[in-house]
Short mmCIF file of C-alpha atoms and ligand atoms in Angstrom, two decimals:
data_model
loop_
_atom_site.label_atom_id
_atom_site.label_comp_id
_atom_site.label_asym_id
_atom_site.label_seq_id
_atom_site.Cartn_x
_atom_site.Cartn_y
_atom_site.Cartn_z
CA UNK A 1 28.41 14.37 0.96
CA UNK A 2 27.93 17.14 -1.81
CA UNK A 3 25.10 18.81 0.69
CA UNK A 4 22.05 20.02 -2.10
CA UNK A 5 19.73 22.43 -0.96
CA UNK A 6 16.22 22.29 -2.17
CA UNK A 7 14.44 25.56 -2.14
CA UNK A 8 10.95 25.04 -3.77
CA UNK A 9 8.07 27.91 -4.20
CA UNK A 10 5.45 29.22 -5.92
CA UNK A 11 8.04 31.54 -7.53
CA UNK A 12 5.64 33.95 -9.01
CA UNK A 13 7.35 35.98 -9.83
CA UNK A 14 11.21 34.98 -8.29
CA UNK A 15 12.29 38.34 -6.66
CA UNK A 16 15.77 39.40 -4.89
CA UNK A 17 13.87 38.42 -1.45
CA UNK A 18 14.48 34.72 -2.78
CA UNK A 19 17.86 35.24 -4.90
CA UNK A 20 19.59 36.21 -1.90
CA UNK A 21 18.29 34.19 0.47
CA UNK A 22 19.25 30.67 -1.97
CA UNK A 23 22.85 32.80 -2.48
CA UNK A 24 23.42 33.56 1.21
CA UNK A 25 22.76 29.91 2.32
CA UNK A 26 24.07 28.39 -0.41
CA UNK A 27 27.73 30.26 1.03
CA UNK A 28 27.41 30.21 4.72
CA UNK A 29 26.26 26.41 4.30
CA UNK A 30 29.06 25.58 1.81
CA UNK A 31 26.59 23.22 0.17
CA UNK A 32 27.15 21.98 -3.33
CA UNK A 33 24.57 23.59 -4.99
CA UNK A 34 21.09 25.50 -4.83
CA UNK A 35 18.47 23.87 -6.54
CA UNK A 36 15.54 25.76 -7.01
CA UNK A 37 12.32 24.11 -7.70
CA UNK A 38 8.95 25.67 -8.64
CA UNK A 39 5.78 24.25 -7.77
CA UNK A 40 3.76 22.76 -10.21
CA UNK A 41 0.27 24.45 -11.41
CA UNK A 42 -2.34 24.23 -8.64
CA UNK A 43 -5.12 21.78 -10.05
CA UNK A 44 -8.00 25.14 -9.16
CA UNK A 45 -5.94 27.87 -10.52
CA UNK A 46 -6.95 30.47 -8.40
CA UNK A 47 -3.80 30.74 -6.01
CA UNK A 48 -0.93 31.33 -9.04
CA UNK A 49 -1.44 33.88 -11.48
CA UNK A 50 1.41 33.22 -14.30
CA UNK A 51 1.52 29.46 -15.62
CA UNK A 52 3.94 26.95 -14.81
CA UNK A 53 6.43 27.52 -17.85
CA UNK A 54 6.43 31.65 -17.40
CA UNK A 55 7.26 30.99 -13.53
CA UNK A 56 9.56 28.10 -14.78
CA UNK A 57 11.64 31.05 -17.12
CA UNK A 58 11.66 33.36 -14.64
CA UNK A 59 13.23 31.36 -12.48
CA UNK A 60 15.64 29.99 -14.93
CA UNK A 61 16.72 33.31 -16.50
CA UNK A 62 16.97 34.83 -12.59
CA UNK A 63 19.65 31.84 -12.23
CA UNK A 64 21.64 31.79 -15.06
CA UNK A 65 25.16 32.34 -14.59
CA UNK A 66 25.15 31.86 -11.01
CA UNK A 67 27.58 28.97 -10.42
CA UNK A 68 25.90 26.13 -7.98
CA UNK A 69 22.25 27.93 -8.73
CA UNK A 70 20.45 24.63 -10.39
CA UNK A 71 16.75 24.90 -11.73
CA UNK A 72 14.98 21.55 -11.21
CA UNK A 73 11.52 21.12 -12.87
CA UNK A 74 10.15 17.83 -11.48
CA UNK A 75 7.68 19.67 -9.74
CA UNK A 76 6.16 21.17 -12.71
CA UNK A 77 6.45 18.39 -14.95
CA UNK A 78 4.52 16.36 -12.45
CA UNK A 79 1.54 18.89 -12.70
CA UNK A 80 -0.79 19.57 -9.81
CA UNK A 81 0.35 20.35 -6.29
CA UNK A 82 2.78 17.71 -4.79
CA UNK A 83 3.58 16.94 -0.76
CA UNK A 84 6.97 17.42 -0.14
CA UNK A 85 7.66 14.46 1.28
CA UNK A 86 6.95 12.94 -2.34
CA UNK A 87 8.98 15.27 -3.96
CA UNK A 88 11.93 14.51 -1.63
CA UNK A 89 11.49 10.50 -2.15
CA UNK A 90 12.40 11.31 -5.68
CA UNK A 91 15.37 13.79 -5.06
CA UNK A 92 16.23 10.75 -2.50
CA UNK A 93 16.31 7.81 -5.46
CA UNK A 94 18.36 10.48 -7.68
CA UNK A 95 20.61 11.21 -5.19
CA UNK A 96 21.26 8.24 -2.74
CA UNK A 97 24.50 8.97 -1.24
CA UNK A 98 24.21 13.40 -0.77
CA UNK A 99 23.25 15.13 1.90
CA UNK A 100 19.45 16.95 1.30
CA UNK A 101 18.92 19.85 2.50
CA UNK A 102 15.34 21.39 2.22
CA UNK A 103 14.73 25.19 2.91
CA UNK A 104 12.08 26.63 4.68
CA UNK A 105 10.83 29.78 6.27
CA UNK A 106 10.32 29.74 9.72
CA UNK A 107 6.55 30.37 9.40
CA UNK A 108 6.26 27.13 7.41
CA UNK A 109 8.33 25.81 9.74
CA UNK A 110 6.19 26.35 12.63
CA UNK A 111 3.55 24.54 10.90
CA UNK A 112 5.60 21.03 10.22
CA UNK A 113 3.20 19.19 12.21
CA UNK A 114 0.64 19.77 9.87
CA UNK A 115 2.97 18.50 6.97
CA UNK A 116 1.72 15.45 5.25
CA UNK A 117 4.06 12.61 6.85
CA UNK A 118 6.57 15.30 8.22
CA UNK A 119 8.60 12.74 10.43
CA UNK A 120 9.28 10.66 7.35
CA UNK A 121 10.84 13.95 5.68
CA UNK A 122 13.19 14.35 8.26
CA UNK A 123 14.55 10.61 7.51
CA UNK A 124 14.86 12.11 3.75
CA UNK A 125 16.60 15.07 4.35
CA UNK A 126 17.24 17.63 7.14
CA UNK A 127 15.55 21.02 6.95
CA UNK A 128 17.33 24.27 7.12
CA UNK A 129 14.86 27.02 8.33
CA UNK A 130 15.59 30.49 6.91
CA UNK A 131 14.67 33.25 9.73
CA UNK A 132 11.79 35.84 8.39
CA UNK A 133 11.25 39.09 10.99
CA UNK A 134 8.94 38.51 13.67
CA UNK A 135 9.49 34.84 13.69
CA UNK A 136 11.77 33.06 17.08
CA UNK A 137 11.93 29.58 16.85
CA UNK A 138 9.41 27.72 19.13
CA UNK A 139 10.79 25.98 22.62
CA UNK A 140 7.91 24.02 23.65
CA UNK A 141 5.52 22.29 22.11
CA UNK A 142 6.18 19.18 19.83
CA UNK A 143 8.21 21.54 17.84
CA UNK A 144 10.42 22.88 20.93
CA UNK A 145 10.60 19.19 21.74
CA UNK A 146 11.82 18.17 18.17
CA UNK A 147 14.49 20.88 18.28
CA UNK A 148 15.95 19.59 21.53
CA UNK A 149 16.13 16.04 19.28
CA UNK A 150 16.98 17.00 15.84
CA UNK A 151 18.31 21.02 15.93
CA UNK A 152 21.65 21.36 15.04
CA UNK A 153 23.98 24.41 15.08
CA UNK A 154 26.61 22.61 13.15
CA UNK A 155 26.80 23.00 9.60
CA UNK A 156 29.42 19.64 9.19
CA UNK A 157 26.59 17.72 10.72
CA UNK A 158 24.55 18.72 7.32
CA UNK A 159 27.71 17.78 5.44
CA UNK A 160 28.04 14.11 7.60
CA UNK A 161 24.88 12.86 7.34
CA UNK A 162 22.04 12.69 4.88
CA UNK A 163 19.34 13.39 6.55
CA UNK A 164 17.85 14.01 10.03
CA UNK A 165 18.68 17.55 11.72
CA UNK A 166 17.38 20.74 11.47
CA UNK A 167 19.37 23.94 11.08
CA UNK A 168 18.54 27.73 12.07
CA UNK A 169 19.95 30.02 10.12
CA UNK A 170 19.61 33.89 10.01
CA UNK A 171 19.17 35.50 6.21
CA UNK A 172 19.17 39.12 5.04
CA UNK A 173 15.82 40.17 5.57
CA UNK A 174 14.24 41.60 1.88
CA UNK A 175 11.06 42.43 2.35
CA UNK A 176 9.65 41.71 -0.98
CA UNK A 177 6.56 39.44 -1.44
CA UNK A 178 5.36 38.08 -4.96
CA UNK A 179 1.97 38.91 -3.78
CA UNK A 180 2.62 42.80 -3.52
CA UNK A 181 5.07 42.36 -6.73
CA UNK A 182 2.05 41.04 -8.72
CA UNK A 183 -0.77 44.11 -7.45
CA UNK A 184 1.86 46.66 -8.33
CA UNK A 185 2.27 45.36 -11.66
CA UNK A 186 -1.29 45.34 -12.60
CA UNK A 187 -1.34 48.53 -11.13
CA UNK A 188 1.06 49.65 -13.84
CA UNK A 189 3.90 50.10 -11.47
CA UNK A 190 7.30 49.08 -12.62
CA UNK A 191 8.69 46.13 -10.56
CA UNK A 192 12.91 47.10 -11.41
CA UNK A 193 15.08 46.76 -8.69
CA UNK A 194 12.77 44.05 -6.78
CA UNK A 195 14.19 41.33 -9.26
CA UNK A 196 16.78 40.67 -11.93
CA UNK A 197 16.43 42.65 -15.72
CA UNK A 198 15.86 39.50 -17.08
CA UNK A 199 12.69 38.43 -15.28
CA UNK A 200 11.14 41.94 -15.54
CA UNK A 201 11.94 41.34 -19.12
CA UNK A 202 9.67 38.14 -19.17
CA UNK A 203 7.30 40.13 -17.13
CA UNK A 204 6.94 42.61 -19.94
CA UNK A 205 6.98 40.80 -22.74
CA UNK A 206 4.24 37.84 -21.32
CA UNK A 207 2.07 40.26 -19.77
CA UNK A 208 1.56 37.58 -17.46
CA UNK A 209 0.54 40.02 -14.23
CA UNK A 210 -1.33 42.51 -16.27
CA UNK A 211 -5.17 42.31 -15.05
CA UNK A 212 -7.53 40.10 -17.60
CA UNK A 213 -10.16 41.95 -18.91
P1 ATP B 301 3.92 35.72 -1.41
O1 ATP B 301 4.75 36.92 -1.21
O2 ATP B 301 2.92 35.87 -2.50
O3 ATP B 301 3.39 35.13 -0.13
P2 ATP B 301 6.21 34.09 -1.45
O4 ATP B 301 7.27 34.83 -2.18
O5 ATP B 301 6.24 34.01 0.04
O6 ATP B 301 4.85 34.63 -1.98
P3 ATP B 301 7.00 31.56 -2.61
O7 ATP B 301 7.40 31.98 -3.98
O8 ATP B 301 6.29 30.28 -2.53
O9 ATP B 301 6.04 32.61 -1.96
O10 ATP B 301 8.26 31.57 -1.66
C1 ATP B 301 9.24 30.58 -1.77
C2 ATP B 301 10.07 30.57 -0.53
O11 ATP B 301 10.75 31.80 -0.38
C3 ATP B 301 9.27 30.38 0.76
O12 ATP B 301 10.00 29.49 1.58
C4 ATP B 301 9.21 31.75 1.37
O13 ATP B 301 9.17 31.67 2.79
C5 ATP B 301 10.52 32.37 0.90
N1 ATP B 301 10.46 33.82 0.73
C6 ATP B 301 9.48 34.52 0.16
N2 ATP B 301 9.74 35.85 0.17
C7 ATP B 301 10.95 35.99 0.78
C8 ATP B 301 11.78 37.13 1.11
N3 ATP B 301 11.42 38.37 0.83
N4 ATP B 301 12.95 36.87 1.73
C9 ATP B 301 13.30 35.61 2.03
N5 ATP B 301 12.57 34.51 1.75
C10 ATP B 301 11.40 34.68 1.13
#
């Protein structure tokens, strides 16, 4: 079934944190290809700091030349904040017939009940859940409960079927944040060796992180 994998963010900026974690589950998953997706603007802009198309650049020139690394835009060209259950009806209509598979950390993941219409997701794709330190998967709860149903440690069961089961998997812990990335910048640090030459490059030459006066 081609399995896709959907990793989606803020992106802002794309670091190696994310790079590697898209590269190492993109391998140990054998799946197709990566798609990387960056989240529209928010509609207050207070929680993003570069716009859409700078993120959109970065995350295009981090990808280039990395063979099954795919930038998808529908998020940004769709403006405003979507749910992902929306966004993953439309991968869904592109893509009838392959296997889904969205990424998430496991601190988003512990939050799925929350998740606008989360069970329907889980009929659109199945969810891979990247480890971050600190976090153990839950075994009670609804989300304990759902794991007994849906968890998986299988990776042919996210190349038979579509949709439906949730995945574990354990990633090379980088601990860069975008957040910390961004306050060094405008504190005139340099950000090289936290992300590829190219993005810094972007960096530079938008002055997108350096503080408004
Ligand atoms: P911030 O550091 O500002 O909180 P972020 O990098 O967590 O930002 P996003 O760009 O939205 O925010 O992250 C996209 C995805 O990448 C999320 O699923 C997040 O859990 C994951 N991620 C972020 N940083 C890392 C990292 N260092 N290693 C692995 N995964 C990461």
């Amino acid at each position: 079934m081609n399995p896709i994998g959907i990793f989606g963010g803020t992106f802002d900026p794309i670091h190696f944190g994310h790079l590697r974690t898209a590269f190492e589950l993109l391998q140990a998953l054998r799946l197709t290809e990566m798609r990387f997706m960056p989240a529209g603007n928010p509609p207050h802009r207070d929680t993003t700091v570069a716009n859409a198309e700078v993120r959109l650049a970065m995350v295009q020139a981090a990808t280039e030349g990395q063979p099954g690394f795919v930038v998808d835009d529908r998020e940004i060209r769709r403006e405003g904040l979507s749910y992902s259950v929306d966004t993953m009806r439309t991968l869904r209509a592109d893509f009838p017939e392959r296997s889904l598979c969205l990424i998430v950390g496991m601190d988003a993941f512990l939050g799925l009940p929350k998740w606008h219409q989360w069970r329907e997701l889980l009929d659109l794709a199945h969810l891979v859940v990247a480890h971050r330190p600190g976090w153990r998967a839950p075994s009670m709860g609804p989300l304990g409960e759902l794991l007994v149903d849906r968890g998986t440690g299988r990776i042919n069961d996210l190349h038979e079927a579509r949709a439906g089961c949730i995945y574990i998997h354990a990633v090379t812990q980088l601990e860069i944040s975008s957040t910390d990335v961004r306050k060094s910048i405008a504190a005139g640090r340099d950000p090289r060796y936290l992300m590829p030459d190219a993005v810094r490059a972007i960096i530079g030459q938008t002055g997108c992180y350096r503080p408004k006066r």
